[in-house]
XYZ file of N, CA and C in Angstrom:
783
model
N 9.590 16.445 -12.148
C 8.111 16.286 -12.553
C 7.666 14.635 -13.075
N 6.382 14.111 -13.730
C 6.356 13.076 -13.857
C 6.113 13.888 -15.715
N 5.727 12.441 -16.194
C 5.847 12.397 -17.987
C 3.870 12.383 -17.702
N 4.050 13.639 -18.357
C 2.483 13.847 -18.776
C 2.045 13.488 -20.196
N 1.458 12.245 -20.775
C 1.006 11.975 -21.794
C -0.620 12.544 -21.974
N -0.824 13.351 -23.361
C -1.872 13.661 -23.810
C -3.262 12.674 -23.857
N -4.230 12.486 -23.180
C -5.018 11.773 -23.383
C -5.877 12.099 -24.851
N -6.115 10.537 -25.098
C -6.764 9.886 -26.454
C -7.641 10.577 -26.620
N -7.867 11.380 -28.418
C -8.499 12.401 -28.436
C -9.919 11.044 -28.468
N -11.226 11.814 -28.518
C -12.443 11.024 -28.639
C -12.572 10.626 -30.014
N -12.839 9.384 -31.114
C -12.900 9.717 -31.962
C -15.469 8.938 -31.852
N -15.221 9.369 -33.389
C -16.203 9.435 -33.833
C -17.149 7.977 -33.778
N -16.207 6.920 -33.766
C -17.124 5.669 -34.301
C -15.312 4.221 -33.622
N -15.901 3.182 -32.686
C -15.060 2.193 -32.191
C -14.381 1.934 -33.889
N -13.399 1.188 -34.011
C -13.445 0.582 -35.389
C -11.341 0.347 -35.087
N -11.577 -1.077 -34.965
C -10.003 -1.596 -35.558
C -9.000 -0.551 -35.933
N -9.617 0.527 -37.055
C -8.234 1.217 -37.275
C -7.952 2.526 -36.649
N -8.740 3.189 -35.784
C -8.762 3.760 -35.072
C -8.076 3.268 -33.810
N -7.947 2.176 -33.294
C -7.767 1.353 -32.263
C -5.925 1.472 -32.676
N -5.458 0.863 -33.898
C -4.574 0.361 -34.054
C -3.807 2.134 -33.962
N -4.404 2.978 -34.742
C -3.552 4.023 -34.417
C -3.769 4.512 -33.157
N -4.623 4.345 -32.249
C -3.791 5.215 -31.078
C -3.236 4.168 -30.472
N -3.037 3.037 -30.241
C -2.010 1.629 -29.623
C -0.820 2.343 -30.904
N -0.712 2.729 -31.380
C 1.139 3.280 -32.675
C 1.399 4.237 -31.949
N 0.506 4.948 -31.808
C 0.798 6.810 -31.399
C 1.371 6.854 -29.986
N 0.871 6.543 -29.234
C 1.110 5.905 -27.724
C 2.489 4.855 -27.717
N 2.438 3.930 -28.540
C 3.030 3.196 -28.337
C 5.016 4.262 -29.181
N 4.570 4.862 -30.135
C 5.568 5.647 -30.542
C 6.602 6.797 -29.119
N 5.879 7.586 -28.211
C 5.509 8.236 -27.356
C 6.605 7.683 -26.662
N 5.995 6.235 -26.202
C 7.121 5.754 -24.768
C 7.950 4.399 -25.434
N 8.175 4.244 -26.157
C 8.609 3.257 -26.976
C 10.367 3.374 -26.059
N 10.662 4.730 -25.922
C 12.229 5.020 -25.731
C 11.919 4.745 -24.512
N 11.413 5.236 -23.490
C 11.705 4.792 -22.160
C 11.438 3.846 -21.542
N 11.483 2.691 -22.077
C 11.442 0.974 -20.711
C 11.396 -0.212 -21.627
N 12.187 -1.323 -21.286
C 12.683 -2.702 -21.960
C 11.632 -3.064 -22.036
N 11.182 -4.405 -23.113
C 9.956 -4.713 -23.194
C 9.474 -5.147 -21.738
N 10.363 -6.349 -21.336
C 9.718 -7.092 -20.287
C 10.834 -7.382 -19.342
N 9.851 -7.538 -17.928
C 11.307 -7.382 -16.439
C 12.076 -8.944 -16.830
N 12.687 -9.314 -16.734
C 13.309 -10.256 -16.120
C 13.654 -10.542 -14.481
N 12.381 -10.092 -14.078
C 12.512 -10.912 -12.314
C 10.841 -10.972 -12.086
N 10.764 -12.526 -11.577
C 9.371 -12.498 -11.030
C 8.332 -11.666 -9.979
N 8.854 -10.971 -9.651
C 8.624 -9.840 -8.275
C 9.121 -8.241 -8.349
N 8.123 -7.386 -8.506
C 8.600 -6.468 -8.134
C 8.565 -5.956 -7.084
N 9.702 -4.982 -6.338
C 10.509 -5.378 -5.165
C 8.452 -4.033 -4.149
N 8.771 -4.566 -2.732
C 7.500 -3.865 -1.988
C 8.617 -2.688 -0.540
N 8.148 -2.299 -0.369
C 8.843 -1.107 0.747
C 9.153 -1.812 1.682
N 10.011 -2.356 2.446
C 10.340 -2.901 3.442
C 9.377 -3.375 4.449
N 8.275 -1.607 5.051
C 7.223 -1.777 5.650
C 6.363 -2.547 5.514
N 5.916 -3.106 4.515
C 5.121 -3.769 3.117
C 5.310 -5.262 3.633
N 6.229 -5.695 3.782
C 6.887 -7.205 4.197
C 5.809 -7.519 5.063
N 5.565 -9.051 4.610
C 4.324 -9.862 5.524
C 2.783 -9.512 4.984
N 2.563 -8.328 3.764
C 1.804 -8.066 3.717
C 1.118 -8.907 2.695
N 2.310 -9.916 1.077
C 1.486 -11.049 0.915
C 2.761 -12.105 0.623
N 1.891 -13.314 0.161
C 2.796 -14.470 0.639
C 4.163 -14.190 -0.314
N 3.941 -13.363 -1.423
C 5.105 -13.382 -2.256
C 5.674 -12.109 -1.679
N 7.435 -12.157 -1.996
C 8.776 -11.482 -1.619
C 8.293 -9.683 -1.697
N 7.259 -9.848 -3.039
C 6.798 -8.771 -3.603
C 5.633 -9.248 -4.813
N 5.146 -7.823 -5.941
C 4.627 -7.841 -6.132
C 4.961 -8.701 -7.824
N 4.205 -9.647 -7.595
C 4.099 -10.548 -8.827
C 3.800 -10.114 -10.225
N 4.774 -10.050 -10.768
C 4.934 -9.844 -12.499
C 4.114 -10.019 -13.812
N 3.004 -9.493 -14.179
C 2.015 -10.468 -15.140
C 1.084 -10.409 -14.116
N 0.610 -9.821 -12.944
C -0.836 -9.735 -12.518
C -1.085 -9.076 -11.931
N -2.467 -9.008 -11.857
C -3.276 -7.628 -11.220
C -3.600 -7.865 -9.886
N -3.346 -6.484 -9.194
C -4.076 -6.541 -7.832
C -5.410 -5.221 -7.819
N -6.302 -5.829 -6.686
C -6.769 -4.212 -6.881
C -7.095 -3.909 -5.309
N -6.524 -2.238 -5.203
C -6.593 -1.262 -4.009
C -7.097 -0.233 -3.745
N -7.406 0.006 -2.700
C -8.432 0.884 -1.909
C -7.798 1.910 -2.650
N -8.842 3.226 -3.120
C -8.703 3.937 -4.173
C -8.382 5.151 -2.796
N -6.405 4.436 -2.301
C -5.674 5.617 -1.699
C -4.490 5.733 -1.769
N -4.372 7.066 -1.850
C -3.195 7.789 -2.973
C -2.042 7.381 -2.077
N -2.133 7.217 -1.100
C -1.053 6.494 0.534
C -0.781 5.408 -0.030
N -1.781 4.171 -0.352
C -1.376 3.256 -0.747
C -0.870 3.318 -1.814
N -1.542 3.912 -2.944
C -0.901 3.661 -4.496
C 0.882 4.465 -4.515
N 1.071 5.359 -3.582
C 2.121 5.869 -3.771
C 3.002 4.575 -3.293
N 2.875 4.038 -1.840
C 3.312 3.345 -1.117
C 4.155 1.454 -2.261
N 3.187 1.519 -3.170
C 3.263 0.647 -3.551
C 4.278 0.446 -5.164
N 4.056 2.096 -5.153
C 4.718 1.916 -6.570
C 6.233 3.213 -6.395
N 6.414 3.228 -4.980
C 8.095 4.078 -5.157
C 8.897 3.125 -4.727
N 8.998 1.727 -3.825
C 10.086 0.251 -4.280
C 10.776 0.322 -6.025
N 9.221 -0.371 -6.665
C 9.909 -1.120 -7.774
C 10.286 0.655 -8.519
N 9.797 1.763 -8.668
C 10.684 2.858 -9.141
C 12.181 3.639 -8.823
N 12.268 3.473 -7.825
C 13.346 2.949 -6.932
C 13.972 2.576 -7.614
N 13.994 0.906 -7.757
C 15.371 0.258 -8.513
C 14.948 -0.098 -10.216
N 14.479 1.500 -10.688
C 14.971 2.129 -11.859
C 13.822 1.048 -12.454
N 12.399 0.964 -12.813
C 11.343 0.845 -13.309
C 10.549 2.070 -13.190
N 9.815 2.496 -14.911
C 8.619 3.020 -14.797
C 7.698 2.632 -14.434
N 7.151 3.960 -14.457
C 5.702 3.559 -13.339
C 4.344 4.029 -14.513
N 2.950 4.307 -14.342
C 2.094 4.757 -15.071
C 0.985 4.416 -14.047
N 0.078 6.344 -14.287
C -1.358 6.364 -13.057
C -2.055 6.981 -14.033
N -2.769 6.146 -14.566
C -3.944 6.637 -15.632
C -5.104 6.932 -15.117
N -5.964 7.680 -15.735
C -7.286 7.880 -14.862
C -7.666 8.697 -13.648
N -6.483 9.557 -12.950
C -6.576 9.985 -11.599
C -6.154 11.609 -12.028
N -6.995 12.464 -12.294
C -6.854 13.533 -12.674
C -5.834 14.988 -11.510
N -6.628 13.921 -10.027
C -6.374 14.686 -9.058
C -5.233 14.605 -7.937
N -4.196 13.291 -8.560
C -3.413 12.928 -7.554
C -2.431 13.401 -7.492
N -1.755 13.614 -6.476
C -1.004 14.581 -5.661
C 0.351 14.611 -6.319
N 1.090 15.331 -7.345
C 2.516 14.810 -7.616
C 3.517 14.692 -6.352
N 3.390 15.961 -5.978
C 4.391 16.041 -4.837
C 4.181 14.570 -3.651
N 3.011 14.546 -3.684
C 2.653 13.331 -2.657
C 2.894 12.208 -2.413
N 3.026 11.474 -4.176
C 3.895 10.868 -4.279
C 5.407 10.791 -4.451
N 6.176 11.945 -4.314
C 7.203 11.982 -4.778
C 7.929 11.702 -2.746
N 7.057 11.910 -1.867
C 7.174 12.657 -0.666
C 6.946 10.910 -0.198
N 6.135 9.919 -0.714
C 6.586 8.459 -0.597
C 7.444 8.070 -1.367
N 8.206 8.491 -1.929
C 9.465 7.762 -2.587
C 9.332 7.473 -4.321
N 8.137 7.844 -4.448
C 8.078 7.526 -6.330
C 9.165 8.732 -7.029
N 10.499 7.933 -7.805
C 11.036 8.663 -8.740
C 9.924 9.424 -9.705
N 9.778 10.368 -9.683
C 8.911 11.465 -10.458
C 9.829 10.925 -12.218
N 10.733 11.208 -11.989
C 11.540 11.317 -13.246
C 11.184 9.633 -14.394
N 10.500 8.735 -13.322
C 9.859 7.514 -14.575
C 8.570 7.284 -13.913
N 7.867 8.256 -13.758
C 7.156 8.334 -13.721
C 5.477 8.982 -15.103
N 4.758 8.575 -15.475
C 4.102 8.504 -16.506
C 2.577 8.845 -16.488
N 1.940 10.455 -16.288
C 0.395 10.361 -16.058
C -0.184 10.087 -17.190
N -1.075 9.993 -16.933
C -2.339 10.046 -17.688
C -3.005 10.725 -17.257
N -3.878 11.649 -16.709
C -4.670 11.806 -16.093
C -6.317 12.000 -16.799
N -6.780 11.984 -17.789
C -7.927 11.729 -17.935
C -7.821 10.871 -19.394
N -8.258 9.411 -20.048
C -8.210 9.131 -20.808
C -9.692 8.657 -20.896
N -10.525 9.006 -20.140
C -12.353 9.000 -21.007
C -12.285 7.934 -20.801
N -13.321 7.069 -21.653
C -13.307 5.883 -21.487
C -12.956 4.805 -22.743
N -11.220 5.656 -22.841
C -10.626 4.936 -23.471
C -9.679 4.666 -22.538
N -9.800 4.105 -21.755
C -8.430 3.723 -20.128
C -8.075 2.480 -21.022
N -8.695 1.694 -20.280
C -8.423 0.580 -20.661
C -7.856 0.306 -22.299
N -7.842 1.002 -23.288
C -6.994 1.231 -24.682
C -5.585 1.841 -24.059
N -5.714 2.476 -23.208
C -3.955 3.086 -23.066
C -3.563 2.658 -22.129
N -4.083 1.332 -21.632
C -3.480 0.734 -20.455
C -3.318 -0.829 -20.865
N -3.887 -1.029 -21.420
C -2.975 -2.067 -22.864
C -1.518 -1.116 -23.785
N -1.768 -0.312 -24.200
C -0.664 0.298 -25.295
C 0.395 0.159 -23.567
N -0.009 0.781 -22.958
C 1.483 0.693 -22.158
C 1.805 0.003 -21.445
N 1.486 -1.394 -21.518
C 1.668 -2.458 -21.064
C 2.534 -2.914 -21.372
N 2.961 -2.765 -22.818
C 3.676 -2.901 -23.797
C 5.067 -2.415 -23.244
N 5.498 -1.543 -23.279
C 6.598 -1.346 -22.146
C 7.103 -0.792 -20.566
N 5.771 -0.433 -20.078
C 5.757 0.252 -18.317
C 5.588 -1.084 -17.356
N 6.590 -1.526 -16.774
C 6.073 -2.859 -16.023
C 5.507 -2.973 -15.037
N 4.598 -1.531 -14.589
C 3.681 -1.095 -13.677
C 2.829 0.217 -13.598
N 1.637 -0.694 -13.725
C 0.278 0.482 -14.213
C 0.019 0.269 -12.889
N -1.092 2.125 -12.832
C -1.689 1.826 -11.352
C -3.129 2.709 -12.440
N -4.334 1.774 -12.338
C -5.376 2.689 -13.036
C -6.992 2.623 -12.351
N -7.882 3.692 -12.522
C -9.007 4.578 -12.043
C -9.593 3.713 -13.354
N -10.453 2.835 -13.481
C -11.125 2.471 -14.130
C -12.926 3.571 -14.477
N -12.566 4.020 -15.519
C -14.057 5.300 -15.930
C -15.660 4.573 -16.159
N -14.986 3.361 -16.952
C -16.556 2.944 -17.331
C -16.331 1.423 -17.327
N -17.247 0.741 -17.255
C -17.016 -0.812 -17.036
C -16.615 -1.074 -18.381
N -16.062 -2.780 -18.432
C -15.577 -3.598 -19.589
C -16.820 -4.883 -19.289
N -16.066 -5.151 -20.485
C -16.613 -7.371 -20.612
C -15.542 -7.695 -19.643
N -16.053 -8.963 -19.601
C -15.232 -9.689 -18.590
C -14.567 -10.160 -20.228
N -14.848 -10.393 -21.097
C -13.938 -11.286 -22.460
C -12.493 -9.476 -22.300
N -12.799 -8.474 -22.295
C -11.437 -7.477 -22.519
C -10.769 -7.897 -21.160
N -11.138 -7.935 -20.276
C -10.486 -8.194 -19.290
C -9.367 -9.086 -18.741
N -10.656 -10.177 -19.613
C -9.555 -11.727 -19.325
C -8.459 -11.593 -21.026
N -8.562 -10.819 -21.946
C -7.729 -10.599 -23.007
C -6.757 -9.748 -22.107
N -7.162 -8.196 -21.340
C -6.129 -7.665 -20.622
C -4.622 -8.447 -19.786
N -5.607 -9.604 -19.287
C -4.510 -10.084 -18.021
C -4.103 -10.730 -18.792
N -4.541 -11.211 -20.149
C -3.202 -12.054 -20.790
C -2.224 -11.425 -21.458
N -2.413 -10.361 -21.400
C -2.030 -9.141 -22.553
C -0.230 -8.988 -20.901
N -0.800 -8.937 -19.941
C -0.045 -7.972 -18.457
C 1.313 -9.808 -18.441
N 0.715 -10.798 -18.711
C 1.288 -12.134 -18.187
C 2.014 -11.889 -19.502
N 1.825 -11.572 -20.893
C 2.619 -12.176 -21.875
C 3.806 -10.796 -21.612
N 3.397 -10.156 -21.500
C 4.364 -8.716 -21.410
C 4.980 -8.574 -20.309
N 5.231 -9.106 -19.041
C 5.575 -8.827 -18.212
C 4.717 -7.214 -17.225
N 3.775 -7.328 -17.017
C 3.392 -5.904 -16.771
C 2.568 -6.626 -15.225
N 2.457 -5.419 -14.490
C 2.002 -5.579 -12.974
C 0.563 -4.628 -13.029
N -0.210 -4.978 -13.351
C -1.912 -3.905 -13.406
C -2.107 -3.548 -11.712
N -2.337 -2.225 -11.346
C -3.388 -2.006 -10.028
C -4.227 -1.686 -10.288
N -5.163 -1.406 -9.672
C -6.445 -1.681 -9.435
C -7.544 -0.478 -8.643
N -7.702 0.478 -8.789
C -8.456 1.196 -7.666
C -10.485 0.044 -7.714
N -10.579 -0.519 -7.340
C -11.071 -0.771 -7.884
C -11.168 -2.792 -7.847
N -12.691 -3.303 -7.481
C -12.450 -4.468 -7.883
C -12.295 -4.904 -9.205
N -11.630 -6.413 -9.580
C -10.980 -6.584 -10.517
C -10.770 -8.421 -10.801
N -11.948 -8.413 -11.350
C -11.792 -10.177 -11.730
C -9.995 -10.439 -11.772
N -9.903 -11.727 -11.122
C -8.808 -12.649 -11.498
C -7.325 -11.903 -10.657
N -7.667 -11.232 -9.930
C -6.840 -10.051 -9.784
C -6.021 -11.116 -9.109
N -4.567 -11.547 -8.113
C -4.024 -12.127 -7.520
C -4.288 -11.831 -6.005
N -4.401 -10.561 -5.769
C -4.812 -10.224 -4.281
C -5.703 -8.761 -4.163
N -6.430 -8.702 -3.299
C -7.141 -7.040 -3.041
C -6.312 -6.864 -1.605
N -5.938 -5.341 -1.702
C -5.128 -4.544 -0.675
C -6.142 -3.862 -0.153
N -6.730 -3.333 1.061
C -7.530 -2.247 1.142
C -7.015 -1.943 2.635
N -7.690 -0.793 2.761
C -6.686 0.225 4.030
C -8.042 0.552 4.835
N -7.172 -0.160 6.519
C -8.365 -0.672 7.390
C -7.950 -0.105 8.804
N -8.612 0.450 9.481
C -8.532 1.603 10.666
C -7.073 2.632 10.546
N -7.847 3.661 10.087
C -7.021 4.676 9.888
C -7.457 5.256 11.182
N -6.127 6.035 11.659
C -6.250 7.065 12.797
C -4.924 8.238 12.734
N -5.195 8.974 12.847
C -4.572 10.344 12.862
C -3.810 10.770 13.852
N -2.687 11.373 13.451
C -1.664 11.555 15.133
C -1.446 13.821 14.861
N -1.559 13.720 15.935
C -1.247 15.088 16.094
C -1.907 16.355 16.475
N -3.517 16.175 16.628
C -4.006 16.833 16.526
C -4.724 17.433 18.321
N -4.272 17.698 18.681
C -4.633 18.105 20.313
C -6.393 18.188 20.979
N -7.293 18.563 21.811
C -8.657 18.624 21.746
C -8.774 20.518 21.485
N -8.466 20.592 19.646
C -9.093 22.091 19.560
C -8.032 22.741 19.087
N -6.568 21.684 19.120
C -4.927 22.041 18.506
C -4.466 21.752 18.004
N -3.072 22.080 17.404
C -2.262 21.288 16.884
C -2.539 21.354 15.048
N -1.212 19.917 14.573
C -1.453 19.929 13.241
C -1.201 18.347 12.961
N -2.206 18.087 11.791
C -2.124 16.662 11.367
C -0.587 16.206 11.169
N 0.279 15.542 11.594
C 1.813 15.093 11.759
C 1.862 13.502 11.145
N 1.205 12.445 11.044
C 1.862 11.233 10.596
C -0.184 10.285 10.414
N 0.165 9.310 10.182
C -1.127 8.159 10.592
C -0.553 6.803 10.180
N -1.277 6.029 10.846
C -0.961 4.477 11.415
C -1.693 4.370 10.352
N -2.114 3.233 10.382
C -3.298 2.549 9.267
C -3.257 0.713 9.322
N -4.128 0.350 9.129
C -3.739 -1.243 9.303
C -4.118 -1.436 7.860
N -2.959 -2.576 6.849
C -4.006 -3.271 5.575
C -3.907 -4.026 5.916
N -4.792 -4.337 4.322
C -5.045 -6.006 5.028
C -5.424 -6.860 3.538
N -4.641 -7.930 3.129
C -4.147 -8.414 1.778
C -5.081 -9.887 2.178
N -5.703 -9.886 1.125
C -6.253 -11.194 0.921
C -6.605 -11.850 -0.662
N -6.411 -13.256 -0.785
C -6.605 -13.143 -2.500
C -6.535 -14.711 -2.451
N -6.559 -15.834 -3.670
C -6.675 -16.529 -4.042
C -5.815 -17.972 -3.579
N -4.828 -17.393 -2.951
C -4.239 -18.581 -2.086
C -3.715 -17.783 -0.571
N -4.399 -16.907 -0.375
C -4.223 -16.648 0.940
C -5.900 -16.244 1.729
N -6.719 -16.460 1.832
C -8.196 -16.261 2.437
C -8.266 -16.085 3.421
N -7.273 -16.979 4.398
C -7.581 -16.076 5.532
C -6.710 -14.460 6.303
N -6.161 -14.516 4.809
C -5.831 -12.501 4.964
C -4.388 -12.542 5.839
N -3.787 -11.172 5.174
C -2.454 -10.864 5.799
C -2.576 -9.329 6.478
N -2.106 -9.115 7.251
C -2.250 -7.230 8.184
C -0.669 -7.629 8.586
N -0.809 -5.693 7.977
C 0.329 -5.217 9.031
C -0.102 -3.770 9.472
N 0.552 -3.273 10.488
C 0.179 -1.583 10.665
C 1.666 -1.020 10.099
N 1.120 -0.091 9.503
C 1.802 0.945 9.190
C 1.512 1.978 9.648
N 2.932 3.139 9.127
C 2.305 4.468 9.229
C 2.457 5.555 7.572
N 1.829 5.934 7.494
C 1.197 6.363 5.785
C 0.779 7.228 5.535
N 0.656 8.099 5.907
C 2.291 8.231 5.838
C 3.195 8.802 7.124
N 3.920 9.280 7.563
C 4.759 9.326 8.811
C 4.867 11.059 8.138
N 5.467 11.140 9.315
C 6.047 12.500 9.547
C 6.687 13.634 8.759
N 7.510 12.894 7.691
C 8.182 13.247 6.610
C 7.687 12.347 6.008
N 6.036 12.034 5.061
C 5.881 11.524 4.323
C 5.862 10.095 3.503
N 6.643 9.560 4.296
C 7.346 8.342 3.581
C 6.064 7.112 4.623
N 6.377 6.071 3.835
C 5.846 4.588 4.361
C 7.118 4.413 5.236
N 6.743 4.021 6.833
C 6.993 2.996 7.706
C 6.451 2.464 9.075
N 7.431 1.768 9.510
C 7.132 0.802 10.754
C 5.953 1.242 11.510
N 4.723 1.002 12.308
C 3.713 1.461 12.706
C 4.791 1.110 14.378
N 5.060 2.186 15.479
C 5.335 1.498 16.084
C 4.855 1.018 17.666
N 5.796 0.153 18.409
C 4.388 -0.508 18.964
C 3.693 -0.496 19.951
N 2.674 -0.965 19.544
C 1.482 -0.979 20.497
C 2.072 -0.905 21.711
N 1.759 0.471 23.188
C 2.022 0.456 24.320
C 1.471 -0.662 25.463
N 2.421 -1.493 25.801
C 1.302 -2.152 26.767
C 0.998 -1.754 27.597
N -0.166 -1.853 28.482
C -0.644 -1.670 29.672
C 0.697 -2.046 30.878
N 0.477 -1.453 32.194
C 1.659 -1.699 33.256
C 0.658 -2.181 33.700
N 1.110 -3.553 34.555
C 0.280 -4.278 35.567
C 0.486 -3.274 36.535
N -0.619 -3.556 37.497
C -0.395 -2.294 38.906
C 0.721 -3.405 39.867
N 0.822 -2.909 40.611
C 1.608 -3.691 41.455
C 1.050 -4.129 42.481
N 1.728 -5.088 42.725
C 0.812 -5.471 43.856
C 0.261 -5.228 45.724
N -0.973 -5.355 45.918
C -0.927 -4.231 47.125
C -0.581 -5.073 48.179
N 0.077 -4.156 49.165
C 0.615 -5.265 50.281
C -0.153 -5.247 51.127
N 0.378 -6.578 51.667
C -1.045 -6.671 52.906
C -0.204 -6.133 53.939
N -1.058 -5.508 55.021
C -1.539 -4.435 55.370
C -0.952 -5.492 56.911
N 0.472 -4.693 57.361
C 0.695 -4.845 59.168
C -0.030 -4.944 60.098
N -0.141 -6.383 60.714
C -0.886 -6.262 62.152
C -0.054 -5.893 63.460
N -0.566 -4.658 63.915
C -0.049 -4.048 65.115
C 0.234 -5.159 66.375
N 1.424 -5.611 66.923
C 1.724 -6.097 67.433
C 1.411 -5.864 68.794
N 0.626 -5.973 69.847
C 0.327 -5.570 71.312
C 2.163 -6.575 72.453
N 2.270 -5.501 72.921
C 3.611 -6.029 73.760
C 2.984 -6.868 74.630
N 3.728 -7.761 75.138
C 3.076 -8.882 76.317
C 4.046 -7.896 77.514
N 3.650 -7.778 78.821
C 4.465 -7.907 79.978
C 5.420 -8.971 80.134
N 6.044 -8.368 80.238
C 7.710 -9.418 80.871
C 7.355 -10.023 82.626
N 7.130 -10.556 82.810
C 6.854 -11.249 84.730
C 8.769 -11.723 84.929
N 8.707 -11.422 85.687
C 10.271 -12.020 85.579
C 10.060 -12.270 87.504
N 10.813 -13.412 87.931
C 10.269 -13.473 89.650
C 11.017 -12.882 90.042
N 10.810 -12.235 91.587
C 11.647 -11.696 91.890
C 11.746 -12.432 93.620
N 13.547 -12.076 93.350
C 14.588 -12.734 94.212
C 13.000 -12.608 95.787
N 13.608 -13.852 96.998
C 12.958 -13.378 98.128
C 13.500 -12.867 99.112
N 15.039 -12.279 99.283
C 15.642 -10.993 99.837
C 15.104 -9.846 99.768
N 14.679 -9.522 97.967
C 13.517 -8.036 98.020
C 12.278 -8.788 98.920
N 11.559 -9.374 98.380
C 10.640 -9.548 99.012
C 10.079 -9.391 100.387
N 11.601 -10.218 101.495
C 11.654 -9.672 102.730
C 11.806 -8.200 103.378
N 12.712 -7.991 102.399
C 13.071 -6.154 102.592
C 11.858 -4.956 101.826
N 10.811 -5.715 101.362
C 9.943 -5.038 101.215
C 8.775 -4.675 102.172
């Protein structure tokens, strides 16, 4: 199971002392879990997502705006966690931990802060000190100055942020489009898998990029979508054969036959 950190308790007033105390408490709880900074410029992506971004993975120290889709979130967290990176999910109390595991997320390296309340930004800032990839669902609006400070902290600490909402200065926006479930017939059957189109757009590729994947597959993972069936061209219609009319064959009659007749 993932490691759940208690939500910060409500304080009567915002003060520098209370903020410092909160940050110190969170640091002391997670300092044993992860090294300070990433040594690589990108966090890996699942092979099925290759081609979605212009980079070979999620850029370290950057933020991404994503659809509030648990499957998409799990697909983005799976590869980093499998490579040894700790992950954190903040402000998503209904997230399905078993579904995250099915998508490939290593629960032994997953931290959950289900309900941080309005102090989600403080929690995200504290976790960015030691956790290389954090997903957060904002519960309140924040000022542009706070966003700028957090983005600077991400770059300094080498932390990647996934935000399930529009986020200024994000490296890219990743959205789920064209969802199609499979497995149901006419009033019968069970949902087995889903095919979706993922679209990414950003400052460096305004035209956008798309990949089509199964998310989840029948086994709960992320996989390449099967190639669409190509319509079969009809066979050319054969030209009807013309019925030939037999022409009588006239042979010359010998003279002696004619005399005998």
